[in-house]
Short mmCIF file of C-alpha atoms in Angstrom, two decimals:
data_model
loop_
_atom_site.label_atom_id
_atom_site.label_comp_id
_atom_site.label_asym_id
_atom_site.label_seq_id
_atom_site.Cartn_x
_atom_site.Cartn_y
_atom_site.Cartn_z
CA MET A 1 49.15 24.26 -39.89
CA ASN A 2 48.27 27.74 -40.91
CA GLN A 3 47.73 30.53 -39.19
CA ILE A 4 44.43 32.09 -37.46
CA SER A 5 43.43 34.87 -36.59
CA SER A 6 42.51 35.46 -32.14
CA SER A 7 38.18 35.25 -33.12
CA GLU A 8 38.87 32.71 -35.62
CA THR A 9 41.15 30.97 -32.19
CA SER A 10 38.08 31.42 -29.60
CA ALA A 11 35.66 30.46 -32.00
CA LEU A 12 37.71 26.59 -32.14
CA SER A 13 38.20 26.94 -28.73
CA LYS A 14 34.35 26.26 -28.51
CA ARG A 15 33.87 23.98 -31.01
CA PRO A 16 33.81 19.79 -29.11
CA ASN A 17 36.74 17.64 -28.84
CA ILE A 18 35.64 14.37 -30.16
CA LEU A 19 37.31 10.65 -28.36
CA TRP A 20 35.84 7.76 -30.62
CA ILE A 21 36.46 4.31 -29.22
CA THR A 22 35.79 1.19 -31.07
CA THR A 23 36.12 -1.86 -29.62
CA ASP A 24 36.56 -5.52 -32.23
CA ARG A 25 33.69 -7.53 -32.55
CA GLN A 26 31.80 -6.79 -30.03
CA GLN A 27 28.06 -8.04 -30.30
CA HIS A 28 25.42 -4.67 -29.11
CA SER A 29 23.93 -7.48 -25.84
CA THR A 30 26.76 -6.71 -23.92
CA LEU A 31 26.07 -3.66 -22.01
CA GLY A 32 24.11 -3.39 -18.67
CA CYS A 33 22.90 -0.57 -20.48
CA ASN A 34 21.56 -2.70 -23.20
CA GLY A 35 20.55 -6.07 -20.72
CA ASN A 36 23.29 -7.63 -19.86
CA ALA A 37 23.30 -8.88 -16.32
CA TRP A 38 26.17 -10.33 -16.81
CA VAL A 39 28.42 -8.06 -18.09
CA THR A 40 30.20 -5.34 -15.19
CA THR A 41 30.06 -2.44 -17.18
CA PRO A 42 29.48 0.59 -15.17
CA ASN A 43 31.40 3.54 -16.66
CA LEU A 44 29.91 2.87 -20.31
CA ASP A 45 26.10 2.01 -17.95
CA ALA A 46 27.29 5.65 -17.20
CA MET A 47 28.03 7.05 -20.05
CA ALA A 48 24.52 5.99 -21.63
CA ALA A 49 22.59 7.38 -18.73
CA GLN A 50 23.88 10.66 -19.59
CA GLY A 51 24.26 10.68 -23.24
CA VAL A 52 22.06 8.67 -25.85
CA VAL A 53 21.63 5.06 -26.86
CA MET A 54 21.15 4.57 -30.15
CA GLU A 55 19.67 1.21 -30.11
CA GLN A 56 19.64 0.46 -33.36
CA ALA A 57 22.87 0.80 -34.57
CA TRP A 58 24.28 -1.52 -37.29
CA CYS A 59 27.32 -2.17 -40.15
CA GLN A 60 27.69 -2.21 -43.12
CA ASN A 61 30.32 -5.18 -43.48
CA PRO A 62 30.92 -7.91 -41.09
CA ILE A 63 34.87 -7.64 -41.06
CA CYS A 64 37.17 -5.51 -40.11
CA GLY A 65 39.03 -3.38 -42.67
CA PRO A 66 35.51 -3.42 -45.02
CA SER A 67 33.51 -1.68 -41.56
CA ARG A 68 36.33 0.52 -40.89
CA ALA A 69 36.93 1.76 -44.30
CA SER A 70 32.94 2.29 -44.83
CA PHE A 71 32.26 4.27 -40.87
CA LEU A 72 35.65 6.40 -41.16
CA THR A 73 34.61 7.59 -44.68
CA GLY A 74 30.56 7.55 -44.41
CA ARG A 75 30.72 5.28 -47.41
CA TYR A 76 29.64 2.00 -48.35
CA PRO A 77 32.83 -0.52 -48.52
CA SER A 78 32.19 -1.28 -52.27
CA THR A 79 32.53 3.42 -52.46
CA THR A 80 35.46 2.94 -50.87
CA ARG A 81 37.02 0.15 -53.03
CA MET A 82 38.27 -1.45 -49.60
CA ASN A 83 36.00 -5.10 -49.82
CA ARG A 84 38.22 -6.96 -47.71
CA ASN A 85 40.71 -7.00 -44.95
CA ALA A 86 44.09 -6.53 -45.72
CA GLN A 87 43.22 -4.49 -48.59
CA ARG A 88 44.68 -0.68 -48.52
CA ILE A 89 42.15 1.70 -48.42
CA PRO A 90 42.68 4.00 -51.88
CA PRO A 91 44.38 7.23 -51.23
CA SER A 92 41.72 8.94 -52.88
CA GLU A 93 39.36 8.69 -50.24
CA LYS A 94 38.77 11.51 -48.04
CA VAL A 95 38.61 9.98 -44.22
CA LEU A 96 36.56 12.11 -41.31
CA PRO A 97 40.09 12.82 -39.01
CA ARG A 98 41.59 14.76 -42.79
CA LEU A 99 38.56 16.50 -42.84
CA LEU A 100 38.83 17.15 -38.90
CA ALA A 101 42.15 18.28 -39.49
CA ASP A 102 41.45 21.06 -42.49
CA ALA A 103 38.86 22.23 -40.44
CA GLU A 104 42.36 22.90 -37.91
CA TYR A 105 41.52 20.41 -35.27
CA VAL A 106 44.45 18.43 -34.18
CA CYS A 107 44.42 14.25 -34.36
CA GLY A 108 45.14 11.22 -32.79
CA HIS A 109 44.52 7.38 -33.38
CA ALA A 110 45.66 4.53 -30.82
CA GLY A 111 45.18 1.25 -31.12
CA LYS A 112 44.12 -1.28 -34.84
CA PHE A 113 43.49 1.20 -37.63
CA HIS A 114 43.03 -1.50 -40.37
CA LEU A 115 42.96 0.35 -43.33
CA GLY A 116 46.17 -1.51 -45.09
CA PRO A 117 47.70 -5.15 -44.38
CA SER A 118 47.42 -5.41 -41.04
CA SER A 119 50.77 -7.67 -40.69
CA PRO A 120 53.50 -5.40 -41.63
CA PRO A 121 56.96 -5.67 -42.80
CA ILE A 122 58.43 -5.24 -39.35
CA ALA A 123 60.46 -2.04 -40.43
CA ASP A 124 57.54 -0.11 -41.20
CA TRP A 125 55.79 -1.08 -37.78
CA CYS A 126 53.25 0.11 -38.99
CA GLU A 127 49.69 -0.21 -41.65
CA PRO A 128 50.60 1.71 -44.49
CA ARG A 129 48.64 5.16 -45.01
CA ILE A 130 47.34 7.27 -46.97
CA ASP A 131 47.00 11.11 -45.74
CA ASP A 132 44.62 10.68 -43.37
CA GLY A 133 45.19 13.41 -41.39
CA TYR A 134 46.51 12.20 -37.82
CA ARG A 135 49.48 13.60 -36.43
CA VAL A 136 49.54 11.47 -33.87
CA PHE A 137 49.42 7.44 -35.28
CA ASP A 138 50.18 5.37 -31.96
CA TRP A 139 49.56 1.39 -33.86
CA SER A 140 49.03 -1.14 -32.28
CA LEU A 141 47.61 -4.76 -33.39
CA HIS A 142 47.44 -7.66 -30.34
CA PRO A 143 50.31 -9.79 -30.40
CA PRO A 144 51.19 -12.11 -32.20
CA ALA A 145 49.20 -11.08 -34.55
CA THR A 146 52.13 -8.80 -34.80
CA PRO A 147 55.28 -9.22 -32.51
CA VAL A 148 57.20 -5.77 -33.25
CA SER A 149 54.62 -2.84 -32.63
CA PRO A 150 55.39 0.69 -30.53
CA TYR A 151 53.43 -1.65 -27.80
CA THR A 152 55.76 -4.31 -28.02
CA ALA A 153 59.00 -1.79 -27.55
CA TRP A 154 56.74 -0.51 -24.99
CA LEU A 155 56.80 -3.78 -23.07
CA SER A 156 59.95 -5.03 -23.73
CA GLU A 157 61.61 -0.43 -22.30
CA HIS A 158 59.35 -1.45 -19.10
CA GLY A 159 60.76 -4.94 -19.13
CA ILE A 160 57.33 -6.51 -20.07
CA GLU A 161 57.67 -10.12 -20.70
CA PHE A 162 54.07 -10.52 -23.35
CA LYS A 163 52.42 -13.41 -22.11
CA ARG A 164 49.41 -16.52 -21.89
CA GLU A 165 48.76 -18.47 -19.31
CA PRO A 166 46.73 -21.52 -19.99
CA VAL A 167 43.47 -21.79 -18.44
CA ALA A 168 42.04 -25.57 -17.14
CA GLY A 169 39.43 -27.17 -18.67
CA SER A 170 39.79 -24.47 -21.59
CA LYS A 171 42.00 -24.69 -24.96
CA TYR A 172 39.98 -21.96 -26.55
CA VAL A 173 40.30 -19.88 -23.60
CA THR A 174 44.47 -18.16 -21.58
CA PHE A 175 44.23 -15.68 -19.60
CA GLY A 176 46.63 -12.35 -21.03
CA MET A 177 47.68 -9.76 -19.38
CA ASP A 178 46.46 -7.32 -16.34
CA GLU A 179 44.97 -4.51 -16.56
CA LYS A 180 48.08 -2.27 -16.85
CA THR A 181 50.13 -3.88 -19.43
CA SER A 182 47.13 -6.10 -21.67
CA ASN A 183 47.30 -4.07 -25.20
CA THR A 184 44.07 -2.44 -24.15
CA ALA A 185 45.69 -0.28 -21.10
CA TRP A 186 48.63 0.68 -23.81
CA ILE A 187 45.75 2.16 -25.94
CA THR A 188 43.84 3.96 -22.97
CA GLN A 189 47.08 5.06 -21.39
CA ARG A 190 48.13 6.73 -25.27
CA ALA A 191 44.73 7.84 -25.32
CA ILE A 192 45.13 9.88 -21.57
CA ASN A 193 48.31 10.95 -23.13
CA PHE A 194 46.59 12.75 -25.90
CA ILE A 195 44.61 14.26 -23.69
CA ASN A 196 45.94 15.91 -20.90
CA VAL A 197 48.78 17.36 -23.78
CA SER A 198 45.68 18.60 -25.73
CA ARG A 199 44.24 20.59 -23.11
CA THR A 200 46.59 23.43 -23.51
CA LEU A 201 45.60 24.30 -27.01
CA ASP A 202 43.57 27.07 -29.12
CA ARG A 203 41.98 24.66 -30.83
CA PRO A 204 39.60 21.74 -30.58
CA TRP A 205 41.16 17.97 -31.44
CA PHE A 206 39.62 14.90 -32.41
CA PHE A 207 41.06 10.97 -30.71
CA THR A 208 40.53 7.60 -32.20
CA MET A 209 40.39 5.33 -29.59
CA ASN A 210 40.58 1.41 -31.30
CA ILE A 211 40.78 -1.51 -29.36
CA GLU A 212 40.91 -4.57 -30.18
CA ASP A 213 39.70 -6.64 -27.86
CA PRO A 214 37.05 -8.39 -27.53
CA HIS A 215 38.39 -9.79 -30.28
CA ASP A 216 40.18 -13.85 -30.29
CA PRO A 217 42.74 -14.44 -29.03
CA TYR A 218 40.62 -14.82 -25.46
CA ASP A 219 42.74 -13.48 -23.04
CA PRO A 220 41.27 -11.62 -20.62
CA PRO A 221 43.59 -10.50 -17.32
CA ARG A 222 42.73 -13.32 -14.52
CA ARG A 223 40.82 -10.66 -12.24
CA TYR A 224 38.38 -9.91 -14.76
CA LEU A 225 37.76 -13.36 -15.98
CA GLU A 226 37.58 -16.10 -12.85
CA PRO A 227 34.37 -14.14 -11.25
CA TYR A 228 32.82 -15.80 -14.45
CA LEU A 229 34.76 -19.26 -14.21
CA ASP A 230 32.65 -19.61 -10.24
CA ARG A 231 29.84 -19.26 -12.00
CA LEU A 232 30.19 -21.19 -15.02
CA ASP A 233 27.89 -23.63 -15.24
CA GLU A 234 25.13 -20.96 -15.34
CA ILE A 235 26.60 -19.14 -18.15
CA PRO A 236 24.05 -19.47 -20.95
CA LEU A 237 25.09 -22.14 -24.09
CA PRO A 238 24.75 -20.54 -27.10
CA THR A 239 20.87 -20.52 -29.00
CA TYR A 240 21.29 -23.14 -31.31
CA GLN A 241 18.50 -25.57 -32.97
CA PRO A 242 20.02 -28.65 -34.29
CA GLY A 243 19.49 -28.63 -38.46
CA GLU A 244 18.82 -24.83 -38.39
CA LEU A 245 21.91 -24.19 -41.32
CA GLU A 246 19.87 -27.45 -43.62
CA ASN A 247 19.03 -25.10 -45.48
CA LYS A 248 20.77 -21.65 -44.96
CA PRO A 249 23.50 -20.84 -47.87
CA ILE A 250 26.73 -22.85 -47.30
CA PHE A 251 28.41 -20.57 -46.39
CA GLN A 252 27.24 -20.92 -43.08
CA ARG A 253 27.49 -25.01 -42.80
CA ILE A 254 30.97 -24.28 -43.21
CA ASP A 255 31.62 -21.71 -40.80
CA ARG A 256 30.62 -24.24 -38.39
CA GLU A 257 33.39 -26.48 -38.99
CA GLY A 258 35.79 -23.98 -38.96
CA VAL A 259 36.58 -20.51 -38.83
CA TRP A 260 37.37 -18.08 -42.08
CA GLY A 261 35.55 -19.81 -44.77
CA GLY A 262 37.48 -23.16 -44.85
CA GLY A 263 36.33 -25.71 -42.57
CA SER A 264 39.12 -25.63 -40.97
CA GLY A 265 38.76 -27.47 -37.90
CA TYR A 266 40.05 -23.92 -35.77
CA PHE A 267 37.32 -22.89 -33.31
CA ALA A 268 34.58 -25.73 -35.24
CA ALA A 269 31.54 -25.28 -32.57
CA SER A 270 31.09 -28.17 -33.96
CA ALA A 271 32.97 -29.89 -31.92
CA MET A 272 32.84 -27.84 -29.14
CA THR A 273 31.76 -28.86 -25.86
CA PRO A 274 29.15 -27.41 -23.21
CA THR A 275 32.19 -26.51 -21.39
CA ASP A 276 33.88 -25.06 -24.31
CA HIS A 277 30.97 -22.62 -25.66
CA ARG A 278 31.10 -21.57 -21.13
CA MET A 279 34.17 -21.13 -21.47
CA ILE A 280 34.47 -18.86 -23.99
CA ARG A 281 31.28 -16.64 -23.11
CA ALA A 282 32.75 -16.49 -19.70
CA ALA A 283 36.14 -14.51 -21.51
CA TYR A 284 34.09 -13.35 -24.02
CA TRP A 285 32.26 -11.30 -21.11
CA ALA A 286 34.99 -10.79 -19.08
CA MET A 287 37.53 -8.73 -22.31
CA ILE A 288 34.41 -6.42 -21.68
CA ASP A 289 34.36 -5.41 -18.42
CA HIS A 290 38.41 -5.22 -18.93
CA ILE A 291 37.61 -2.90 -21.64
CA ASP A 292 34.89 -0.79 -19.44
CA TYR A 293 37.51 -0.18 -16.89
CA GLN A 294 39.94 1.13 -19.57
CA VAL A 295 37.02 3.24 -20.42
CA GLY A 296 36.89 4.80 -17.03
CA ARG A 297 40.34 5.86 -16.32
CA VAL A 298 39.34 7.83 -19.71
CA MET A 299 36.89 9.92 -18.68
CA LYS A 300 38.35 10.00 -15.51
CA VAL A 301 40.83 12.34 -17.31
CA LEU A 302 38.70 14.52 -19.50
CA ARG A 303 36.41 15.59 -16.17
CA GLU A 304 39.95 16.02 -14.09
CA THR A 305 41.47 18.53 -17.31
CA GLY A 306 38.23 20.42 -17.38
CA GLN A 307 37.63 18.88 -21.03
CA TYR A 308 34.65 15.94 -20.15
CA GLU A 309 31.83 19.07 -21.25
CA ASN A 310 32.46 20.13 -24.53
CA THR A 311 33.75 16.38 -25.80
CA ILE A 312 32.07 14.35 -27.76
CA VAL A 313 32.45 10.37 -27.36
CA LEU A 314 31.23 7.56 -28.85
CA PHE A 315 31.27 4.33 -28.30
CA MET A 316 30.65 1.36 -30.95
CA SER A 317 32.17 -1.77 -32.51
CA ASP A 318 33.11 -2.08 -35.93
CA HIS A 319 30.74 -5.18 -36.02
CA GLY A 320 29.69 -7.73 -33.71
CA GLU A 321 30.29 -11.43 -33.63
CA MET A 322 28.57 -14.68 -33.84
CA LEU A 323 30.22 -16.40 -29.84
CA GLY A 324 28.37 -19.72 -30.79
CA ASP A 325 25.09 -18.71 -31.68
CA HIS A 326 23.44 -20.29 -34.44
CA GLY A 327 26.55 -22.96 -34.39
CA ILE A 328 29.30 -20.09 -35.46
CA TYR A 329 32.20 -19.30 -33.79
CA PHE A 330 34.35 -15.45 -35.31
CA GLN A 331 32.27 -13.60 -38.75
CA GLY A 332 31.37 -14.84 -41.86
CA ALA A 333 29.44 -13.93 -45.07
CA TYR A 334 25.99 -13.97 -43.49
CA PHE A 335 24.10 -11.10 -41.55
CA TYR A 336 22.76 -11.42 -38.00
CA GLU A 337 22.10 -9.53 -36.33
CA GLN A 338 24.90 -11.48 -33.81
CA MET A 339 27.03 -9.87 -36.85
CA MET A 340 25.17 -6.49 -37.11
CA HIS A 341 23.47 -5.03 -34.63
CA VAL A 342 26.31 -3.12 -33.27
CA PRO A 343 26.73 -0.87 -29.62
CA LEU A 344 26.52 3.08 -30.04
CA LEU A 345 26.89 5.45 -27.76
CA MET A 346 26.74 8.92 -27.28
CA GLN A 347 27.67 11.91 -25.33
CA TRP A 348 28.37 15.32 -25.35
CA PRO A 349 27.30 17.02 -21.86
CA ALA A 350 26.82 20.38 -23.56
CA ARG A 351 24.44 19.96 -26.57
CA PHE A 352 23.42 16.22 -26.83
CA SER A 353 20.14 14.83 -24.57
CA LYS A 354 20.92 12.18 -21.66
CA GLY A 355 19.25 10.10 -21.09
CA LEU A 356 17.61 9.13 -24.40
CA ARG A 357 17.35 5.97 -26.13
CA SER A 358 16.95 5.69 -29.52
CA GLN A 359 15.21 3.30 -31.55
CA ALA A 360 15.99 4.90 -34.99
CA LEU A 361 17.52 2.49 -37.56
CA VAL A 362 21.13 3.72 -38.01
CA GLU A 363 23.95 2.86 -39.94
CA LEU A 364 27.21 3.65 -38.94
CA VAL A 365 28.16 5.48 -42.41
CA ASP A 366 25.82 8.18 -40.56
CA ILE A 367 28.41 8.60 -37.38
CA ALA A 368 31.11 10.52 -40.71
CA PRO A 369 28.37 13.21 -41.43
CA THR A 370 27.05 13.07 -37.74
CA LEU A 371 30.38 14.69 -36.23
CA LEU A 372 31.14 16.80 -39.46
CA GLU A 373 27.44 18.55 -38.83
CA ALA A 374 28.66 18.35 -34.89
CA THR A 375 31.54 20.45 -34.81
CA ALA A 376 30.41 23.09 -37.85
CA THR A 377 32.58 21.21 -40.27
CA PRO A 378 31.33 21.98 -44.16
CA PRO A 379 30.49 18.87 -45.13
CA TYR A 380 32.00 16.19 -48.25
CA ALA A 381 30.68 15.46 -51.08
CA GLY A 382 31.09 12.14 -51.03
CA MET A 383 29.81 10.84 -48.17
CA GLN A 384 26.95 8.28 -48.35
CA GLY A 385 25.21 8.57 -44.16
CA ARG A 386 23.32 10.91 -43.39
CA SER A 387 23.75 12.12 -39.83
CA PHE A 388 21.15 11.79 -36.73
CA LEU A 389 22.70 15.35 -34.85
CA PRO A 390 18.50 16.52 -34.34
CA ILE A 391 17.71 12.80 -32.98
CA LEU A 392 21.40 13.57 -30.41
CA THR A 393 20.27 17.28 -29.77
CA GLY A 394 16.11 16.05 -28.98
CA GLN A 395 15.18 18.42 -32.17
CA SER A 396 13.52 15.05 -33.92
CA ASP A 397 11.61 12.08 -33.12
CA PRO A 398 14.42 10.08 -31.17
CA SER A 399 12.30 7.29 -33.61
CA THR A 400 13.30 7.41 -37.11
CA HIS A 401 16.17 8.20 -39.06
CA ARG A 402 16.07 5.80 -41.50
CA ASP A 403 13.32 2.54 -42.90
CA SER A 404 16.16 0.19 -43.77
CA VAL A 405 19.35 -0.81 -42.77
CA TYR A 406 22.14 -2.17 -45.79
CA PHE A 407 24.97 -4.62 -45.98
CA GLU A 408 27.85 -5.80 -47.91
CA TYR A 409 29.66 -8.88 -48.65
CA HIS A 410 32.43 -9.50 -51.38
CA ARG A 411 34.91 -11.89 -50.66
CA ALA A 412 35.43 -9.39 -47.85
CA ILE A 413 38.16 -13.04 -45.85
CA PRO A 414 40.97 -12.89 -48.43
CA GLY A 415 40.81 -16.52 -49.56
CA GLY A 416 37.40 -17.58 -47.87
CA TYR A 417 35.44 -20.01 -49.10
CA HIS A 418 37.44 -20.04 -51.79
CA LYS A 419 36.24 -24.28 -52.87
CA VAL A 420 32.53 -23.46 -53.37
CA GLY A 421 33.55 -20.29 -55.45
CA HIS A 422 34.25 -16.69 -52.62
CA ALA A 423 30.52 -15.17 -51.37
CA TYR A 424 29.26 -12.13 -53.16
CA LEU A 425 25.87 -10.98 -51.08
CA THR A 426 24.33 -8.10 -50.13
CA GLY A 427 21.37 -7.82 -47.63
CA VAL A 428 18.87 -5.37 -46.35
CA ARG A 429 16.80 -5.09 -43.00
CA ASN A 430 13.22 -2.82 -42.18
CA ARG A 431 11.30 -3.13 -38.63
CA GLN A 432 9.63 -6.70 -40.24
CA TYR A 433 12.04 -8.60 -42.71
CA SER A 434 15.69 -8.98 -43.13
CA LEU A 435 16.37 -10.93 -47.02
CA THR A 436 20.30 -11.80 -47.78
CA ALA A 437 20.91 -12.23 -51.20
CA VAL A 438 23.82 -14.69 -52.63
CA HIS A 439 24.93 -13.29 -55.99
CA ASN A 440 27.24 -15.99 -57.36
CA GLN A 441 24.93 -19.03 -57.03
CA VAL A 442 26.89 -21.09 -55.01
CA GLN A 443 24.06 -23.62 -54.26
CA ARG A 444 20.73 -23.62 -53.43
CA PRO A 445 18.57 -21.64 -51.27
CA SER A 446 20.65 -18.16 -52.71
CA GLY A 447 19.60 -15.82 -49.45
CA GLU A 448 17.34 -16.21 -46.45
CA LEU A 449 14.26 -14.11 -45.90
CA TYR A 450 13.40 -13.89 -41.83
CA ASP A 451 9.76 -12.73 -40.44
CA LEU A 452 11.69 -10.38 -37.93
CA MET A 453 7.75 -10.29 -35.84
CA HIS A 454 7.42 -14.04 -35.91
CA ASP A 455 11.29 -15.49 -35.49
CA PRO A 456 13.20 -13.03 -34.17
CA GLY A 457 16.00 -15.13 -33.74
CA GLU A 458 16.39 -15.98 -37.61
CA VAL A 459 16.38 -19.57 -37.96
CA ARG A 460 13.31 -20.38 -40.45
CA ASN A 461 14.49 -19.22 -43.79
CA LEU A 462 11.69 -19.03 -46.00
CA TRP A 463 13.98 -17.70 -48.78
CA ASP A 464 11.84 -20.91 -50.87
CA ASP A 465 8.73 -20.76 -48.71
CA PRO A 466 5.51 -20.16 -51.38
CA SER A 467 3.51 -18.64 -48.79
CA ALA A 468 6.43 -16.02 -47.85
CA ILE A 469 6.90 -15.14 -51.94
CA GLU A 470 5.62 -11.45 -51.66
CA ILE A 471 7.38 -10.33 -49.00
CA LYS A 472 10.86 -11.37 -51.06
CA ALA A 473 9.84 -9.60 -54.13
CA GLN A 474 9.03 -6.76 -51.94
CA MET A 475 12.18 -7.49 -49.96
CA LEU A 476 14.13 -7.80 -53.29
CA GLN A 477 12.84 -4.82 -54.87
CA LEU A 478 13.92 -2.43 -51.79
CA LEU A 479 17.71 -4.35 -51.28
CA ALA A 480 17.59 -2.75 -55.65
CA SER A 481 16.68 0.75 -54.42
CA ARG A 482 19.11 0.33 -51.20
CA MET A 483 22.11 -1.00 -53.67
CA ALA A 484 21.32 1.99 -56.04
CA GLN A 485 22.31 3.94 -53.54
CA THR A 486 25.47 2.60 -53.31
CA ILE A 487 26.28 4.78 -56.65
CA ASP A 488 29.26 6.94 -55.54
CA PRO A 489 28.36 10.80 -55.18
CA LEU A 490 31.39 12.32 -56.56
CA PRO A 491 31.28 14.10 -59.37
CA ILE A 492 34.47 11.41 -61.48
CA THR A 493 36.79 14.37 -61.95
CA GLU A 494 37.33 14.19 -57.69
CA ALA A 495 36.89 10.25 -57.70
CA GLY A 496 40.07 9.53 -59.93
CA TYR A 497 38.46 7.65 -62.45
#
């Protein structure tokens, strides 16, 4: 680390710390502050009341690796060249912690990262990394995906066995570890340790707390799930109209018979009973309640250590989850609201507006440039996102940022849909319409078009409707413009081509 003067130290200490909390596969609609009457999320609701809710935040890819590469670089998935899970992000890419570390931030991480193959050799205990700027890197994935990791080592150190217990009447849901020994609890404790130590530093810190819940396997702690089981018959069923997939691309019909683009029968919504659907939804919500509890632990430590006022806290998810809606579970080659619309809460008590709910369309690629501007860190030429800091500070119209949001899916699930030529899609959405174009022309129809004013549930596909031909042409033109904007802004010499 470079030596800095006392005046530089004083300036550095006034820059905000950043705690960036990311969950996995969490729908926008799964917080109390976003209108869900079922979940119990008092800590996240308090964050919304003390900060800014970006009500129209959209991810750029519905799969973990491409989405994370995108929002950590502020670049679109195709630009980062990380288009699918199990790829390794190119070493020439600049992730936000590297840029902040260069600006004298001390950077730490706990939990999922997913910018490389997610099942590393046991000897490595971690996915491969590029020069990411982290000084502390406590990596983990949920067992049994990774049976040997710092998390499982921590369990072993304390003589604890990782286990799940069956839930009567369900083959999809189990009781998991409790709120003191779960993977989410371990990630939270790593964050707390970092925050406690970092209060003594003469410079600001940046920490990414990447929780894998509410991703499957659906295994919340018993005490969070049991209250839902007591009301199981009241839980609403997924939104699905029989026959609604008939005039849509083949990918949805494949996934209805089993997830991951293979029609394998695993989590096949077509074979589930109403009890199955309700049990999964109950477990999913229970996992979010557990996340909220852990967020409360971290916020308490920020207050106790005197770092609350000058810390930016950001809560979001990498993408959503179908959760049985449209007759599909998990995620895949489609851009429905359930998949692409994510929660985004941001607070900085010293500077951000309080209790603001912004309706501005924002993309997750916009977060990195926003944080750079908030920390007075020089912008990076390779970023394609746009800072929305003026919205957060009350200096611009909270309803205006982008006119549309853009999506990509380029064979993002390895091996998925291989029987039908894989999947290559792009999409665009504005206030009125949503359009998806299928580029490999697997079969008719070759896309989806929805009138969001009259069909907010995206059920009636207008792609081949003669009455929508003018709207379709306008949206395809918009899509072409958005695709053109994904051209890498870096000079050739910097991009490494």
